[in-house]
């Protein structure tokens, strides 16, 4: 498969998964977290399919298309290793959807460089929240759930946040 075909398939899978997740959380209140604003494509899609929903975007450097820029109060700038725990301390564990799109483009590297990320996601996701990721997340609080059949195997991964037992 050419890199162009692979890129197109990744974006198609992304759109399909985001649309599926938006429908799945429609009847739940709570914010959505976009981890990795980048160009802002998926952020822009999320705000289009989830009108009225609070959507926070996390990013270390601003490189989004101006049309996809979140309002200042919804953009959390800095290294997620520290901004995510800070955000959890301020807002609590109330996100109903977390979209993990912080990637180096090499899943093997992501697992090493972002090894702290699944724990941070678990710290932010409400009970039974949906978590989507372009690479596999391993954490005791996250259980894998099936994606729509049309999503090619291994392109995307979905999880539910286990109910916390206090
Ligand atoms: C694949 S891009 C995101 C693409 C974006 N969702 C879109 O649709 O345009 C990944 C982004 O995550 C950001 N990122 C990766 N690791 C990060 C970290 N530890 N803290 C903050 N931002 C990070 C990168 O700067 C990059 O812009």
Short mmCIF file of N, CA and C and ligand atoms in Angstrom, two decimals:
data_model
loop_
_atom_site.label_atom_id
_atom_site.label_comp_id
_atom_site.label_asym_id
_atom_site.label_seq_id
_atom_site.Cartn_x
_atom_site.Cartn_y
_atom_site.Cartn_z
N UNK A 1 0.85 -1.19 0.00
CA UNK A 1 0.00 0.00 0.00
C UNK A 1 0.89 1.25 0.00
N UNK A 2 0.57 2.20 -0.87
CA UNK A 2 1.39 3.42 -0.91
C UNK A 2 1.16 4.24 0.36
N UNK A 3 2.07 5.16 0.63
CA UNK A 3 1.91 6.00 1.81
C UNK A 3 0.68 6.87 1.69
N UNK A 4 0.36 7.26 0.43
CA UNK A 4 -0.85 8.08 0.22
C UNK A 4 -2.09 7.28 0.61
N UNK A 5 -2.15 6.01 0.11
CA UNK A 5 -3.30 5.17 0.46
C UNK A 5 -3.40 4.99 1.98
N UNK A 6 -2.23 4.77 2.59
CA UNK A 6 -2.22 4.53 4.03
C UNK A 6 -2.71 5.78 4.79
N UNK A 7 -2.29 6.96 4.32
CA UNK A 7 -2.70 8.23 4.95
C UNK A 7 -4.20 8.41 4.82
N UNK A 8 -4.73 8.16 3.62
CA UNK A 8 -6.17 8.32 3.39
C UNK A 8 -6.94 7.36 4.29
N UNK A 9 -6.47 6.13 4.39
CA UNK A 9 -7.17 5.15 5.23
C UNK A 9 -7.15 5.57 6.70
N UNK A 10 -6.02 6.16 7.11
CA UNK A 10 -5.95 6.59 8.52
C UNK A 10 -6.98 7.69 8.77
N UNK A 11 -7.08 8.64 7.84
CA UNK A 11 -8.04 9.73 8.05
C UNK A 11 -9.48 9.23 7.98
N UNK A 12 -9.75 8.29 7.07
CA UNK A 12 -11.11 7.73 6.98
C UNK A 12 -11.47 7.01 8.28
N UNK A 13 -10.51 6.25 8.79
CA UNK A 13 -10.75 5.52 10.04
C UNK A 13 -10.98 6.50 11.17
N UNK A 14 -10.19 7.58 11.17
CA UNK A 14 -10.33 8.60 12.22
C UNK A 14 -11.74 9.21 12.21
N UNK A 15 -12.20 9.59 11.02
CA UNK A 15 -13.53 10.21 10.91
C UNK A 15 -14.61 9.24 11.37
N UNK A 16 -14.50 8.00 10.91
CA UNK A 16 -15.49 7.00 11.28
C UNK A 16 -15.55 6.79 12.79
N UNK A 17 -14.37 6.70 13.39
CA UNK A 17 -14.29 6.44 14.82
C UNK A 17 -14.82 7.64 15.62
N UNK A 18 -14.46 8.85 15.18
CA UNK A 18 -14.93 10.04 15.90
C UNK A 18 -16.45 10.16 15.80
N UNK A 19 -17.02 9.89 14.61
CA UNK A 19 -18.48 9.96 14.46
C UNK A 19 -19.16 8.92 15.35
N UNK A 20 -18.59 7.74 15.38
CA UNK A 20 -19.13 6.65 16.21
C UNK A 20 -19.09 7.05 17.69
N UNK A 21 -17.96 7.63 18.12
CA UNK A 21 -17.81 8.00 19.52
C UNK A 21 -18.77 9.15 19.89
N UNK A 22 -18.93 10.10 18.97
CA UNK A 22 -19.83 11.23 19.25
C UNK A 22 -21.24 10.72 19.48
N UNK A 23 -21.68 9.77 18.69
CA UNK A 23 -23.02 9.20 18.87
C UNK A 23 -23.10 8.45 20.20
N UNK A 24 -22.00 7.77 20.57
CA UNK A 24 -22.01 6.96 21.79
C UNK A 24 -22.08 7.81 23.06
N UNK A 25 -21.57 9.06 23.01
CA UNK A 25 -21.60 9.88 24.23
C UNK A 25 -22.73 10.92 24.20
N UNK A 26 -23.57 10.85 23.18
CA UNK A 26 -24.59 11.90 22.98
C UNK A 26 -25.43 12.15 24.23
N UNK A 27 -25.75 11.09 24.99
CA UNK A 27 -26.64 11.29 26.13
C UNK A 27 -25.88 11.45 27.45
N UNK A 28 -24.58 11.73 27.36
CA UNK A 28 -23.81 11.94 28.61
C UNK A 28 -23.26 13.36 28.67
N UNK A 29 -23.35 13.96 29.82
CA UNK A 29 -22.74 15.29 30.02
C UNK A 29 -21.28 15.12 30.37
N UNK A 30 -20.50 16.11 29.99
CA UNK A 30 -19.09 16.09 30.37
C UNK A 30 -18.24 16.54 29.20
N UNK A 31 -17.04 17.00 29.51
CA UNK A 31 -16.17 17.52 28.45
C UNK A 31 -15.51 16.41 27.62
N UNK A 32 -15.03 16.85 26.47
CA UNK A 32 -14.26 15.99 25.56
C UNK A 32 -12.83 16.52 25.55
N UNK A 33 -11.87 15.63 25.56
CA UNK A 33 -10.46 16.04 25.55
C UNK A 33 -9.78 15.57 24.27
N UNK A 34 -9.13 16.51 23.61
CA UNK A 34 -8.38 16.21 22.39
C UNK A 34 -6.90 16.29 22.75
N UNK A 35 -6.23 15.15 22.81
CA UNK A 35 -4.82 15.14 23.23
C UNK A 35 -3.94 15.15 21.99
N UNK A 36 -3.49 16.36 21.61
CA UNK A 36 -2.70 16.55 20.38
C UNK A 36 -3.51 17.35 19.39
N UNK A 37 -3.43 18.70 19.51
CA UNK A 37 -4.22 19.54 18.60
C UNK A 37 -3.64 19.50 17.19
N UNK A 38 -2.31 19.56 17.09
CA UNK A 38 -1.65 19.52 15.78
C UNK A 38 -2.23 20.55 14.84
N UNK A 39 -2.59 20.12 13.66
CA UNK A 39 -3.18 21.00 12.64
C UNK A 39 -4.61 21.42 13.00
N UNK A 40 -5.22 20.65 13.91
CA UNK A 40 -6.57 20.98 14.36
C UNK A 40 -7.67 20.28 13.57
N UNK A 41 -7.30 19.34 12.71
CA UNK A 41 -8.34 18.70 11.87
C UNK A 41 -9.34 17.93 12.72
N UNK A 42 -8.85 17.08 13.60
CA UNK A 42 -9.80 16.27 14.37
C UNK A 42 -10.52 17.12 15.42
N UNK A 43 -9.83 18.13 15.95
CA UNK A 43 -10.52 19.06 16.87
C UNK A 43 -11.69 19.73 16.15
N UNK A 44 -11.42 20.21 14.94
CA UNK A 44 -12.46 20.90 14.18
C UNK A 44 -13.63 19.95 13.88
N UNK A 45 -13.30 18.69 13.59
CA UNK A 45 -14.36 17.72 13.32
C UNK A 45 -15.17 17.46 14.58
N UNK A 46 -14.49 17.31 15.70
CA UNK A 46 -15.21 17.05 16.95
C UNK A 46 -16.16 18.19 17.30
N UNK A 47 -15.69 19.42 17.11
CA UNK A 47 -16.60 20.52 17.51
C UNK A 47 -17.76 20.65 16.52
N UNK A 48 -17.55 20.18 15.29
CA UNK A 48 -18.66 20.20 14.33
C UNK A 48 -19.71 19.14 14.67
N UNK A 49 -19.26 17.95 15.08
CA UNK A 49 -20.22 16.87 15.34
C UNK A 49 -20.74 16.89 16.78
N UNK A 50 -20.12 17.73 17.63
CA UNK A 50 -20.56 17.83 19.03
C UNK A 50 -20.84 19.29 19.37
N UNK A 51 -21.81 19.90 18.70
CA UNK A 51 -22.06 21.32 18.97
C UNK A 51 -22.50 21.54 20.42
N UNK A 52 -21.96 22.59 21.01
CA UNK A 52 -22.34 22.92 22.38
C UNK A 52 -21.53 22.21 23.44
N UNK A 53 -20.73 21.24 23.06
CA UNK A 53 -19.95 20.45 24.02
C UNK A 53 -18.65 21.18 24.37
N UNK A 54 -18.23 21.13 25.62
CA UNK A 54 -16.90 21.66 25.97
C UNK A 54 -15.84 20.72 25.45
N UNK A 55 -14.97 21.23 24.62
CA UNK A 55 -13.88 20.40 24.06
C UNK A 55 -12.57 21.11 24.36
N UNK A 56 -11.70 20.44 25.12
CA UNK A 56 -10.40 21.02 25.46
C UNK A 56 -9.32 20.35 24.61
N UNK A 57 -8.44 21.19 24.07
CA UNK A 57 -7.36 20.66 23.24
C UNK A 57 -6.02 20.89 23.94
N UNK A 58 -5.18 19.86 23.91
CA UNK A 58 -3.86 19.92 24.56
C UNK A 58 -2.78 19.88 23.48
N UNK A 59 -1.78 20.72 23.65
CA UNK A 59 -0.74 20.78 22.62
C UNK A 59 0.49 21.48 23.19
N UNK A 60 1.67 21.06 22.73
CA UNK A 60 2.90 21.71 23.23
C UNK A 60 3.26 22.95 22.43
N UNK A 61 2.87 22.96 21.15
CA UNK A 61 3.20 24.13 20.33
C UNK A 61 2.05 24.42 19.37
N UNK A 62 1.79 25.70 19.15
CA UNK A 62 0.66 26.04 18.28
C UNK A 62 1.06 25.89 16.82
N UNK A 63 0.35 25.01 16.12
CA UNK A 63 0.61 24.88 14.68
C UNK A 63 -0.71 24.63 13.94
N UNK A 64 -1.82 24.91 14.65
CA UNK A 64 -3.13 24.64 14.04
C UNK A 64 -3.47 25.66 12.97
N UNK A 65 -4.22 25.21 12.00
CA UNK A 65 -4.81 26.12 11.02
C UNK A 65 -5.66 27.13 11.80
N UNK A 66 -5.56 28.42 11.47
CA UNK A 66 -6.33 29.42 12.24
C UNK A 66 -7.82 29.09 12.32
N UNK A 67 -8.35 28.42 11.30
CA UNK A 67 -9.79 28.09 11.33
C UNK A 67 -10.10 26.98 12.33
N UNK A 68 -9.06 26.31 12.80
CA UNK A 68 -9.27 25.20 13.74
C UNK A 68 -8.76 25.52 15.13
N UNK A 69 -8.46 26.80 15.37
CA UNK A 69 -7.93 27.16 16.69
C UNK A 69 -9.04 27.16 17.74
N UNK A 70 -8.82 26.49 18.85
CA UNK A 70 -9.80 26.55 19.93
C UNK A 70 -9.79 27.94 20.57
N UNK A 71 -10.87 28.33 21.24
CA UNK A 71 -10.82 29.57 22.00
C UNK A 71 -9.76 29.42 23.10
N UNK A 72 -9.16 30.55 23.52
CA UNK A 72 -8.04 30.46 24.49
C UNK A 72 -8.37 29.63 25.72
N UNK A 73 -9.61 29.73 26.20
CA UNK A 73 -9.96 29.03 27.45
C UNK A 73 -10.06 27.51 27.24
N UNK A 74 -10.08 27.06 25.97
CA UNK A 74 -10.19 25.62 25.69
C UNK A 74 -8.88 25.03 25.16
N UNK A 75 -7.82 25.85 25.15
CA UNK A 75 -6.52 25.38 24.67
C UNK A 75 -5.56 25.29 25.85
N UNK A 76 -5.01 24.10 26.05
CA UNK A 76 -4.07 23.90 27.15
C UNK A 76 -2.69 23.69 26.55
N UNK A 77 -1.86 24.71 26.66
CA UNK A 77 -0.54 24.67 26.03
C UNK A 77 0.50 24.14 27.00
N UNK A 78 1.39 23.31 26.47
CA UNK A 78 2.49 22.81 27.30
C UNK A 78 2.65 21.32 27.12
N UNK A 79 3.60 20.77 27.86
CA UNK A 79 3.86 19.34 27.79
C UNK A 79 2.75 18.58 28.54
N UNK A 80 2.13 17.66 27.85
CA UNK A 80 1.00 16.95 28.46
C UNK A 80 1.39 16.15 29.70
N UNK A 81 2.65 15.80 29.79
CA UNK A 81 3.07 15.04 30.97
C UNK A 81 2.73 15.84 32.24
N UNK A 82 2.77 17.18 32.12
CA UNK A 82 2.41 17.99 33.30
C UNK A 82 1.04 18.67 33.15
N UNK A 83 0.66 19.05 31.91
CA UNK A 83 -0.63 19.77 31.79
C UNK A 83 -1.82 18.85 32.08
N UNK A 84 -1.70 17.56 31.78
CA UNK A 84 -2.85 16.67 32.04
C UNK A 84 -3.11 16.49 33.54
N UNK A 85 -2.08 16.19 34.35
CA UNK A 85 -2.36 16.11 35.81
C UNK A 85 -2.84 17.44 36.38
N UNK A 86 -2.29 18.56 35.87
CA UNK A 86 -2.77 19.87 36.35
C UNK A 86 -4.25 20.04 36.04
N UNK A 87 -4.62 19.64 34.82
CA UNK A 87 -6.03 19.77 34.39
C UNK A 87 -6.91 18.88 35.26
N UNK A 88 -6.45 17.67 35.55
CA UNK A 88 -7.22 16.74 36.39
C UNK A 88 -7.42 17.32 37.79
N UNK A 89 -6.38 17.99 38.28
CA UNK A 89 -6.49 18.59 39.63
C UNK A 89 -7.54 19.71 39.64
N UNK A 90 -7.63 20.43 38.51
CA UNK A 90 -8.59 21.56 38.47
C UNK A 90 -10.01 21.10 38.16
N UNK A 91 -10.15 20.11 37.25
CA UNK A 91 -11.48 19.74 36.74
C UNK A 91 -12.01 18.41 37.27
N UNK A 92 -11.14 17.60 37.84
CA UNK A 92 -11.58 16.28 38.29
C UNK A 92 -11.59 15.28 37.15
N UNK A 93 -12.10 14.08 37.46
CA UNK A 93 -12.10 12.98 36.46
C UNK A 93 -13.48 12.94 35.81
N UNK A 94 -13.70 13.85 34.84
CA UNK A 94 -15.06 13.98 34.33
C UNK A 94 -15.18 13.94 32.80
N UNK A 95 -14.10 13.67 32.08
CA UNK A 95 -14.18 13.64 30.61
C UNK A 95 -14.98 12.42 30.15
N UNK A 96 -15.90 12.62 29.21
CA UNK A 96 -16.70 11.48 28.72
C UNK A 96 -16.10 10.90 27.44
N UNK A 97 -15.22 11.66 26.82
CA UNK A 97 -14.51 11.16 25.62
C UNK A 97 -13.11 11.74 25.62
N UNK A 98 -12.13 10.86 25.47
CA UNK A 98 -10.73 11.31 25.36
C UNK A 98 -10.20 10.77 24.03
N UNK A 99 -9.76 11.69 23.18
CA UNK A 99 -9.18 11.30 21.90
C UNK A 99 -7.67 11.49 21.97
N UNK A 100 -6.95 10.38 21.95
CA UNK A 100 -5.49 10.44 22.05
C UNK A 100 -4.92 10.48 20.64
N UNK A 101 -4.47 11.67 20.24
CA UNK A 101 -3.85 11.80 18.91
C UNK A 101 -2.46 12.40 19.04
N UNK A 102 -1.81 12.11 20.16
CA UNK A 102 -0.43 12.53 20.36
C UNK A 102 0.43 11.36 19.93
N UNK A 103 1.00 11.49 18.78
CA UNK A 103 1.79 10.38 18.26
C UNK A 103 3.03 10.89 17.55
N UNK A 104 4.03 10.07 17.57
CA UNK A 104 5.24 10.37 16.79
C UNK A 104 5.07 9.84 15.37
N UNK A 105 4.02 9.07 15.15
CA UNK A 105 3.81 8.42 13.85
C UNK A 105 4.40 7.01 13.84
N UNK A 106 5.12 6.66 14.90
CA UNK A 106 5.71 5.32 15.00
C UNK A 106 5.21 4.68 16.30
N UNK A 107 4.22 3.79 16.21
CA UNK A 107 3.60 3.25 17.43
C UNK A 107 4.61 2.68 18.42
N UNK A 108 5.68 2.05 17.93
CA UNK A 108 6.66 1.47 18.86
C UNK A 108 7.32 2.58 19.69
N UNK A 109 7.55 3.74 19.06
CA UNK A 109 8.15 4.87 19.79
C UNK A 109 7.15 5.49 20.75
N UNK A 110 5.88 5.56 20.32
CA UNK A 110 4.85 6.15 21.18
C UNK A 110 4.80 5.42 22.51
N UNK A 111 4.85 4.10 22.45
CA UNK A 111 4.73 3.33 23.69
C UNK A 111 5.87 3.65 24.66
N UNK A 112 7.02 4.03 24.12
CA UNK A 112 8.16 4.36 24.98
C UNK A 112 8.09 5.82 25.42
N UNK A 113 8.00 6.73 24.44
CA UNK A 113 8.05 8.17 24.76
C UNK A 113 6.81 8.65 25.50
N UNK A 114 5.68 7.97 25.29
CA UNK A 114 4.43 8.41 25.93
C UNK A 114 3.93 7.35 26.92
N UNK A 115 4.87 6.64 27.56
CA UNK A 115 4.47 5.53 28.44
C UNK A 115 3.63 6.02 29.62
N UNK A 116 3.78 7.30 30.00
CA UNK A 116 3.03 7.88 31.12
C UNK A 116 1.59 8.21 30.72
N UNK A 117 1.32 8.24 29.40
CA UNK A 117 0.04 8.79 28.94
C UNK A 117 -1.19 7.95 29.34
N UNK A 118 -1.16 6.61 29.24
CA UNK A 118 -2.37 5.86 29.65
C UNK A 118 -2.78 6.15 31.09
N UNK A 119 -1.81 6.32 31.98
CA UNK A 119 -2.14 6.64 33.37
C UNK A 119 -2.80 8.01 33.49
N UNK A 120 -2.31 8.95 32.70
CA UNK A 120 -2.90 10.29 32.72
C UNK A 120 -4.33 10.26 32.16
N UNK A 121 -4.54 9.44 31.14
CA UNK A 121 -5.88 9.32 30.57
C UNK A 121 -6.83 8.74 31.62
N UNK A 122 -6.37 7.73 32.33
CA UNK A 122 -7.21 7.11 33.37
C UNK A 122 -7.55 8.11 34.46
N UNK A 123 -6.66 9.09 34.69
CA UNK A 123 -6.85 10.11 35.72
C UNK A 123 -7.92 11.14 35.30
N UNK A 124 -8.19 11.21 33.98
CA UNK A 124 -9.10 12.24 33.45
C UNK A 124 -10.44 11.69 33.00
N UNK A 125 -10.49 10.42 32.63
CA UNK A 125 -11.70 9.84 32.04
C UNK A 125 -12.69 9.46 33.14
N UNK A 126 -13.93 9.90 32.96
CA UNK A 126 -15.00 9.54 33.90
C UNK A 126 -15.29 8.03 33.82
N UNK A 127 -15.98 7.51 34.81
CA UNK A 127 -16.39 6.10 34.77
C UNK A 127 -17.09 5.82 33.44
N UNK A 128 -16.69 4.76 32.79
CA UNK A 128 -17.30 4.30 31.54
C UNK A 128 -17.10 5.26 30.36
N UNK A 129 -16.22 6.24 30.52
CA UNK A 129 -15.92 7.15 29.40
C UNK A 129 -15.31 6.36 28.25
N UNK A 130 -15.44 6.93 27.05
CA UNK A 130 -14.81 6.32 25.88
C UNK A 130 -13.44 6.94 25.69
N UNK A 131 -12.47 6.12 25.36
CA UNK A 131 -11.12 6.59 25.07
C UNK A 131 -10.73 6.04 23.69
N UNK A 132 -10.32 6.92 22.81
CA UNK A 132 -9.91 6.52 21.46
C UNK A 132 -8.43 6.81 21.31
N UNK A 133 -7.73 5.93 20.61
CA UNK A 133 -6.30 6.17 20.43
C UNK A 133 -5.81 5.56 19.11
N UNK A 134 -4.84 6.20 18.54
CA UNK A 134 -4.22 5.67 17.32
C UNK A 134 -3.20 4.59 17.62
N UNK A 135 -2.87 4.41 18.87
CA UNK A 135 -1.95 3.34 19.27
C UNK A 135 -2.50 2.68 20.53
N UNK A 136 -2.04 1.46 20.79
CA UNK A 136 -2.61 0.69 21.89
C UNK A 136 -2.21 1.28 23.24
N UNK A 137 -3.21 1.45 24.11
CA UNK A 137 -2.95 1.94 25.46
C UNK A 137 -3.08 0.78 26.43
N UNK A 138 -2.13 0.68 27.31
CA UNK A 138 -2.20 -0.39 28.32
C UNK A 138 -2.29 0.21 29.70
N UNK A 139 -3.43 -0.04 30.35
CA UNK A 139 -3.61 0.44 31.73
C UNK A 139 -4.73 -0.37 32.36
N UNK A 140 -4.59 -0.69 33.62
CA UNK A 140 -5.58 -1.52 34.31
C UNK A 140 -6.97 -0.91 34.30
N UNK A 141 -7.03 0.44 34.27
CA UNK A 141 -8.34 1.11 34.32
C UNK A 141 -9.02 1.16 32.95
N UNK A 142 -8.31 0.74 31.91
CA UNK A 142 -8.87 0.84 30.55
C UNK A 142 -9.10 -0.56 29.98
N UNK A 143 -10.35 -0.80 29.53
CA UNK A 143 -10.61 -2.11 28.90
C UNK A 143 -10.96 -1.88 27.43
N UNK A 144 -10.35 -2.71 26.59
CA UNK A 144 -10.55 -2.56 25.15
C UNK A 144 -11.98 -2.90 24.79
N UNK A 145 -12.55 -2.13 23.86
CA UNK A 145 -13.91 -2.39 23.36
C UNK A 145 -13.84 -2.39 21.83
N UNK A 146 -14.75 -3.15 21.18
CA UNK A 146 -14.68 -3.23 19.72
C UNK A 146 -15.08 -1.92 19.05
N UNK A 147 -14.47 -1.70 17.92
CA UNK A 147 -14.80 -0.55 17.07
C UNK A 147 -15.76 -0.98 15.98
N UNK A 148 -16.37 -0.04 15.27
CA UNK A 148 -17.23 -0.45 14.14
C UNK A 148 -16.44 -1.33 13.16
N UNK A 149 -17.15 -2.29 12.54
CA UNK A 149 -16.50 -3.26 11.65
C UNK A 149 -15.70 -2.58 10.53
N UNK A 150 -16.17 -1.40 10.10
CA UNK A 150 -15.53 -0.76 8.94
C UNK A 150 -14.13 -0.21 9.25
N UNK A 151 -13.77 -0.17 10.53
CA UNK A 151 -12.43 0.35 10.88
C UNK A 151 -11.41 -0.77 10.71
N UNK A 152 -10.43 -0.60 9.84
CA UNK A 152 -9.46 -1.67 9.63
C UNK A 152 -8.72 -2.02 10.93
N UNK A 153 -8.45 -3.31 11.12
CA UNK A 153 -7.76 -3.76 12.34
C UNK A 153 -6.46 -3.00 12.55
N UNK A 154 -6.24 -2.58 13.77
CA UNK A 154 -4.97 -1.95 14.12
C UNK A 154 -4.85 -0.48 13.78
N UNK A 155 -5.85 0.08 13.11
CA UNK A 155 -5.78 1.52 12.75
C UNK A 155 -6.13 2.41 13.93
N UNK A 156 -7.03 1.92 14.76
CA UNK A 156 -7.50 2.69 15.89
C UNK A 156 -7.84 1.74 17.01
N UNK A 157 -7.86 2.26 18.21
CA UNK A 157 -8.17 1.43 19.38
C UNK A 157 -9.16 2.19 20.25
N UNK A 158 -10.10 1.45 20.83
CA UNK A 158 -11.11 2.09 21.69
C UNK A 158 -11.13 1.37 23.03
N UNK A 159 -11.38 2.15 24.07
CA UNK A 159 -11.40 1.64 25.45
C UNK A 159 -12.56 2.28 26.21
N UNK A 160 -13.01 1.59 27.23
CA UNK A 160 -13.89 2.18 28.22
C UNK A 160 -13.11 2.29 29.52
N UNK A 161 -13.35 3.40 30.22
CA UNK A 161 -12.70 3.59 31.52
C UNK A 161 -13.47 2.75 32.53
N UNK A 162 -12.79 1.84 33.20
CA UNK A 162 -13.46 1.02 34.21
C UNK A 162 -14.03 1.91 35.32
N UNK A 163 -15.12 1.43 35.88
CA UNK A 163 -15.70 2.15 37.03
C UNK A 163 -14.73 2.04 38.20
N UNK A 164 -14.40 3.18 38.78
CA UNK A 164 -13.45 3.17 39.89
C UNK A 164 -14.11 2.63 41.14
N UNK A 165 -13.40 1.74 41.84
CA UNK A 165 -13.94 1.21 43.11
C UNK A 165 -13.16 1.88 44.23
N UNK A 166 -13.86 2.72 44.98
CA UNK A 166 -13.14 3.48 46.04
C UNK A 166 -13.08 2.69 47.33
C1 LIG B 1 -0.58 13.69 15.09
S1 LIG B 1 -0.49 15.32 15.70
C2 LIG B 1 -2.17 15.68 16.06
C3 LIG B 1 -3.01 15.82 14.82
C4 LIG B 1 -4.32 16.50 15.06
N1 LIG B 1 -5.18 15.75 15.97
C5 LIG B 1 -5.02 16.82 13.78
O1 LIG B 1 -6.04 16.16 13.44
O2 LIG B 1 -4.59 17.74 13.09
C6 LIG B 1 0.17 15.06 17.29
C7 LIG B 1 0.36 16.35 18.08
O3 LIG B 1 0.60 16.01 19.43
C8 LIG B 1 1.53 16.93 19.97
N2 LIG B 1 2.20 16.27 21.10
C9 LIG B 1 2.84 15.08 21.07
N3 LIG B 1 3.33 14.78 22.29
C10 LIG B 1 2.99 15.82 23.11
C11 LIG B 1 3.21 16.10 24.49
N4 LIG B 1 3.91 15.24 25.26
N5 LIG B 1 2.71 17.24 25.02
C12 LIG B 1 2.02 18.11 24.23
N6 LIG B 1 1.80 17.91 22.91
C13 LIG B 1 2.27 16.78 22.35
C14 LIG B 1 2.48 17.25 18.84
O4 LIG B 1 3.09 18.52 19.03
C15 LIG B 1 1.56 17.18 17.63
O5 LIG B 1 1.12 18.47 17.23
#
